[in-house]
Tab-separated table of C-alpha atoms in Angstrom:
chain	number	residue	atom	x	y	z
L	1	UNK	CA	120.219	71.794	111.734
L	2	UNK	CA	116.550	72.308	110.356
L	3	UNK	CA	116.297	73.464	106.555
L	4	UNK	CA	113.424	75.045	104.858
L	5	UNK	CA	113.406	75.003	101.047
L	6	UNK	CA	111.037	76.997	98.794
L	7	UNK	CA	110.553	76.557	95.216
L	8	UNK	CA	110.542	78.351	92.544
L	9	UNK	CA	113.135	80.982	93.538
L	10	UNK	CA	111.638	83.520	90.991
L	11	UNK	CA	108.362	83.615	88.941
L	12	UNK	CA	107.238	85.813	86.276
L	13	UNK	CA	103.284	85.864	85.469
L	14	UNK	CA	100.922	88.109	83.501
L	15	UNK	CA	98.277	89.873	85.550
L	16	UNK	CA	95.331	87.618	85.876
L	17	UNK	CA	97.290	84.333	85.953
L	18	UNK	CA	97.640	82.092	89.241
L	19	UNK	CA	100.799	81.451	91.233
L	20	UNK	CA	102.005	78.909	93.546
L	21	UNK	CA	105.075	78.565	95.752
L	22	UNK	CA	106.026	75.551	97.754
L	23	UNK	CA	107.884	75.066	101.010
L	24	UNK	CA	109.481	72.039	102.385
L	25	UNK	CA	110.947	71.294	105.480
L	26	UNK	CA	113.585	68.935	106.477
L	27	UNK	CA	111.999	68.353	109.931
L	28	UNK	CA	108.458	67.966	111.040
L	29	UNK	CA	107.095	71.356	111.947
L	30	UNK	CA	104.960	72.467	114.861
L	31	UNK	CA	103.549	75.316	112.809
L	32	UNK	CA	104.438	77.129	109.701
L	33	UNK	CA	104.279	81.018	109.005
L	34	UNK	CA	104.150	82.983	105.732
L	35	UNK	CA	105.184	86.393	105.055
L	36	UNK	CA	105.572	88.768	102.156
L	37	UNK	CA	108.184	91.326	101.536
L	38	UNK	CA	107.882	93.918	99.064
L	39	UNK	CA	110.736	95.135	97.036
L	40	UNK	CA	112.616	97.601	99.348
L	41	UNK	CA	110.346	96.641	102.324
L	42	UNK	CA	110.494	94.435	105.286
L	43	UNK	CA	108.692	91.106	106.013
L	44	UNK	CA	104.919	91.379	106.624
L	45	UNK	CA	103.264	88.520	108.457
L	46	UNK	CA	100.434	86.927	106.397
L	47	UNK	CA	99.131	83.820	108.240
L	48	UNK	CA	100.188	81.080	110.632
L	49	UNK	CA	99.104	77.338	110.004
L	50	UNK	CA	99.359	74.892	112.914
L	51	UNK	CA	97.142	71.720	112.012
L	52	UNK	CA	97.915	68.741	109.877
L	53	UNK	CA	96.120	69.329	106.332
L	54	UNK	CA	95.081	72.911	107.180
L	55	UNK	CA	93.828	75.065	104.608
L	56	UNK	CA	93.139	78.782	105.036
L	57	UNK	CA	92.103	81.397	102.695
L	58	UNK	CA	92.693	85.266	102.569
L	59	UNK	CA	90.714	86.528	99.713
L	60	UNK	CA	92.880	85.457	96.768
L	61	UNK	CA	95.560	83.686	98.811
L	62	UNK	CA	95.206	79.984	99.716
L	63	UNK	CA	97.663	78.493	102.444
L	64	UNK	CA	98.059	74.668	102.802
L	65	UNK	CA	99.879	72.866	105.423
L	66	UNK	CA	100.943	69.261	104.632
L	67	UNK	CA	99.416	66.211	106.244
L	68	UNK	CA	102.897	65.367	107.419
L	69	UNK	CA	103.543	68.943	108.517
L	70	UNK	CA	106.844	68.956	106.414
L	71	UNK	CA	105.506	70.929	103.719
L	72	UNK	CA	103.449	74.012	102.800
L	73	UNK	CA	102.039	76.075	99.951
L	74	UNK	CA	100.743	79.246	98.970
L	75	UNK	CA	98.423	79.921	95.949
L	76	UNK	CA	97.400	83.054	94.587
L	77	UNK	CA	94.400	83.265	92.000
L	78	UNK	CA	94.243	85.788	89.573
L	79	UNK	CA	97.573	87.629	90.547
L	80	UNK	CA	97.661	91.570	90.560
L	81	UNK	CA	100.434	93.839	90.328
L	82	UNK	CA	100.025	94.520	93.786
L	83	UNK	CA	100.856	91.007	94.642
L	84	UNK	CA	104.555	91.739	93.552
L	85	UNK	CA	107.218	90.811	96.281
L	86	UNK	CA	108.948	88.041	97.781
L	87	UNK	CA	106.821	85.278	99.826
L	88	UNK	CA	108.704	83.500	102.608
L	89	UNK	CA	107.701	80.440	104.497
L	90	UNK	CA	109.360	80.021	108.016
L	91	UNK	CA	108.787	76.975	110.124
L	92	UNK	CA	108.982	76.222	113.757
L	93	UNK	CA	110.357	72.691	114.532
L	94	UNK	CA	108.299	70.503	116.371
L	95	UNK	CA	110.654	68.889	118.629
L	96	UNK	CA	111.483	70.984	121.781
L	97	UNK	CA	112.006	74.881	121.863
L	98	UNK	CA	113.132	76.377	118.429
L	99	UNK	CA	113.164	79.567	116.527
L	100	UNK	CA	111.770	80.112	113.209
L	101	UNK	CA	113.843	79.069	110.195
L	102	UNK	CA	112.936	81.113	106.881
L	103	UNK	CA	113.304	79.847	103.380
L	104	UNK	CA	114.934	81.530	100.851
L	105	UNK	CA	111.777	82.968	99.672
L	106	UNK	CA	110.033	83.008	95.986
L	107	UNK	CA	110.153	86.373	94.328
L	108	UNK	CA	107.015	87.052	92.162
L	109	UNK	CA	106.866	89.474	89.460
L	110	UNK	CA	103.650	90.237	88.045
L	111	UNK	CA	103.218	92.152	84.540
L	112	UNK	CA	100.275	94.148	83.676
V	1	UNK	CA	100.144	101.346	117.323
V	2	UNK	CA	103.521	102.417	116.336
V	3	UNK	CA	105.730	99.804	114.689
V	4	UNK	CA	109.168	98.602	115.351
V	5	UNK	CA	111.463	101.282	115.148
V	6	UNK	CA	115.290	101.013	113.703
V	7	UNK	CA	118.149	103.193	113.093
V	8	UNK	CA	120.064	104.160	111.068
V	9	UNK	CA	118.370	103.004	107.943
V	10	UNK	CA	121.370	103.004	105.980
V	11	UNK	CA	125.097	102.694	107.059
V	12	UNK	CA	128.439	102.626	104.924
V	13	UNK	CA	131.780	101.694	106.581
V	14	UNK	CA	135.017	100.224	105.572
V	15	UNK	CA	136.253	96.816	106.565
V	16	UNK	CA	137.628	96.415	110.168
V	17	UNK	CA	135.481	99.550	111.509
V	18	UNK	CA	132.693	99.081	113.982
V	19	UNK	CA	129.301	99.710	113.532
V	20	UNK	CA	126.282	99.946	115.779
V	21	UNK	CA	122.305	99.362	115.157
V	22	UNK	CA	119.525	100.496	117.367
V	23	UNK	CA	115.905	98.895	117.612
V	24	UNK	CA	112.988	99.928	119.657
V	25	UNK	CA	110.196	97.104	119.581
V	26	UNK	CA	106.498	97.370	119.621
V	27	UNK	CA	105.513	98.853	123.228
V	28	UNK	CA	104.729	95.769	125.407
V	29	UNK	CA	106.387	93.182	123.257
V	30	UNK	CA	108.614	91.069	125.418
V	31	UNK	CA	110.289	88.992	122.611
V	32	UNK	CA	112.853	90.827	120.237
V	33	UNK	CA	114.739	89.403	117.318
V	34	UNK	CA	117.762	90.346	115.234
V	35	UNK	CA	117.882	88.985	111.712
V	36	UNK	CA	120.547	89.198	108.877
V	37	UNK	CA	119.076	89.255	105.568
V	38	UNK	CA	121.668	88.850	102.747
V	39	UNK	CA	120.642	89.901	99.329
V	40	UNK	CA	118.430	87.248	97.810
V	41	UNK	CA	118.007	85.109	100.950
V	42	UNK	CA	115.541	84.859	103.722
V	43	UNK	CA	116.114	86.473	107.172
V	44	UNK	CA	118.623	84.523	109.309
V	45	UNK	CA	118.305	84.756	113.025
V	46	UNK	CA	121.086	86.092	114.953
V	47	UNK	CA	119.801	86.675	118.434
V	48	UNK	CA	116.459	86.326	120.233
V	49	UNK	CA	115.738	87.967	123.625
V	50	UNK	CA	113.017	87.266	125.998
V	51	UNK	CA	112.767	90.558	128.013
V	52	UNK	CA	116.488	91.416	128.623
V	53	UNK	CA	117.640	87.643	128.569
V	54	UNK	CA	118.950	85.927	125.641
V	55	UNK	CA	116.876	82.789	124.489
V	56	UNK	CA	119.057	81.853	121.464
V	57	UNK	CA	122.260	83.232	120.131
V	58	UNK	CA	123.630	80.026	118.443
V	59	UNK	CA	123.796	81.642	114.951
V	60	UNK	CA	125.557	84.965	116.237
V	61	UNK	CA	129.218	85.407	115.227
V	62	UNK	CA	130.395	86.178	118.777
V	63	UNK	CA	133.971	86.769	117.798
V	64	UNK	CA	132.609	89.999	116.082
V	65	UNK	CA	128.694	90.453	116.930
V	66	UNK	CA	127.223	91.551	120.259
V	67	UNK	CA	123.894	92.428	121.263
V	68	UNK	CA	122.296	93.728	124.402
V	69	UNK	CA	118.926	94.639	125.526
V	70	UNK	CA	119.130	96.553	128.934
V	71	UNK	CA	115.816	97.089	130.619
V	72	UNK	CA	113.986	94.593	128.372
V	73	UNK	CA	113.038	97.363	125.716
V	74	UNK	CA	115.318	98.906	123.313
V	75	UNK	CA	118.258	96.749	121.667
V	76	UNK	CA	121.675	97.548	120.104
V	77	UNK	CA	123.368	95.305	117.906
V	78	UNK	CA	127.141	95.896	117.264
V	79	UNK	CA	129.831	94.538	114.832
V	80	UNK	CA	133.344	95.091	115.567
V	81	UNK	CA	135.304	94.647	113.372
V	82	UNK	CA	133.277	94.619	110.239
V	83	UNK	CA	133.927	92.237	107.470
V	84	UNK	CA	132.954	92.418	103.640
V	85	UNK	CA	130.503	89.680	104.144
V	86	UNK	CA	128.711	91.406	106.760
V	87	UNK	CA	127.051	93.597	104.146
V	88	UNK	CA	123.238	92.717	104.469
V	89	UNK	CA	120.054	94.229	105.798
V	90	UNK	CA	119.772	93.741	109.674
V	91	UNK	CA	116.219	93.456	110.749
V	92	UNK	CA	114.867	93.776	114.184
V	93	UNK	CA	111.341	92.065	115.028
V	94	UNK	CA	109.449	91.990	117.932
V	95	UNK	CA	106.530	89.596	119.185
V	96	UNK	CA	104.124	90.094	122.041
V	97	UNK	CA	103.729	86.382	122.647
V	98	UNK	CA	106.290	84.445	124.919
V	99	UNK	CA	105.017	80.832	123.601
V	100	UNK	CA	107.279	80.162	120.685
V	101	UNK	CA	104.335	78.229	119.086
V	102	UNK	CA	102.694	81.261	118.443
V	103	UNK	CA	105.136	84.172	117.574
V	104	UNK	CA	103.719	86.541	114.707
V	105	UNK	CA	106.741	88.774	114.457
V	106	UNK	CA	106.355	92.301	113.401
V	107	UNK	CA	109.540	93.551	111.816
V	108	UNK	CA	110.965	97.094	111.409
V	109	UNK	CA	112.325	98.690	108.287
V	110	UNK	CA	115.796	97.254	108.708
V	111	UNK	CA	119.474	98.914	108.430
V	112	UNK	CA	120.874	98.262	105.118
V	113	UNK	CA	124.769	97.957	105.944
V	114	UNK	CA	127.498	98.199	103.210
V	115	UNK	CA	130.933	97.187	104.089
V	116	UNK	CA	133.764	98.582	101.657
């Protein structure tokens, strides 16, 4: 079955530093979604990428979808303490009907 | 608009007991999902409903887990009997779009289950 892998599992940065998490799928994706889960909270949708090579920005967050539609990244510029949480990517397989498969997530800790 | 509601928020049971979780999706959302999230992992889909029909239950351990969505609105997830490895957060999510190629999901607060 489809597998979605994320690296790193965990990252601790100082406030103001940049952060990047990477997501790789074992199969080609029709789209990829990113979610953020605060400690003790539930996943909250951030964005969806659909097109090969697509880049989308949300303030300090930049999302990319790979040309082969098998990988994606989330980059946060100048992290803030409010960025603390676990970031999940979730991919939808291109072939036929499928459901979202979540990665294990990258936990981000930001120290002031 | 009101979000996805779940109850209870916490549940502690002993192994071999039964437990049930309830979910009320966002009004008008036809698609409802139940996920299991074990500590340190991403949500794992257990079952997906489209209105009151099951779309995908391939990862639902059917020997002990069951779910229903009567009338295509509320849903319940049951575990009978529970095992230690069922300890997890059970998340309900809903989506307003039937097209799986665009299915932003709205999650409820989850039910944290501890099996002793």
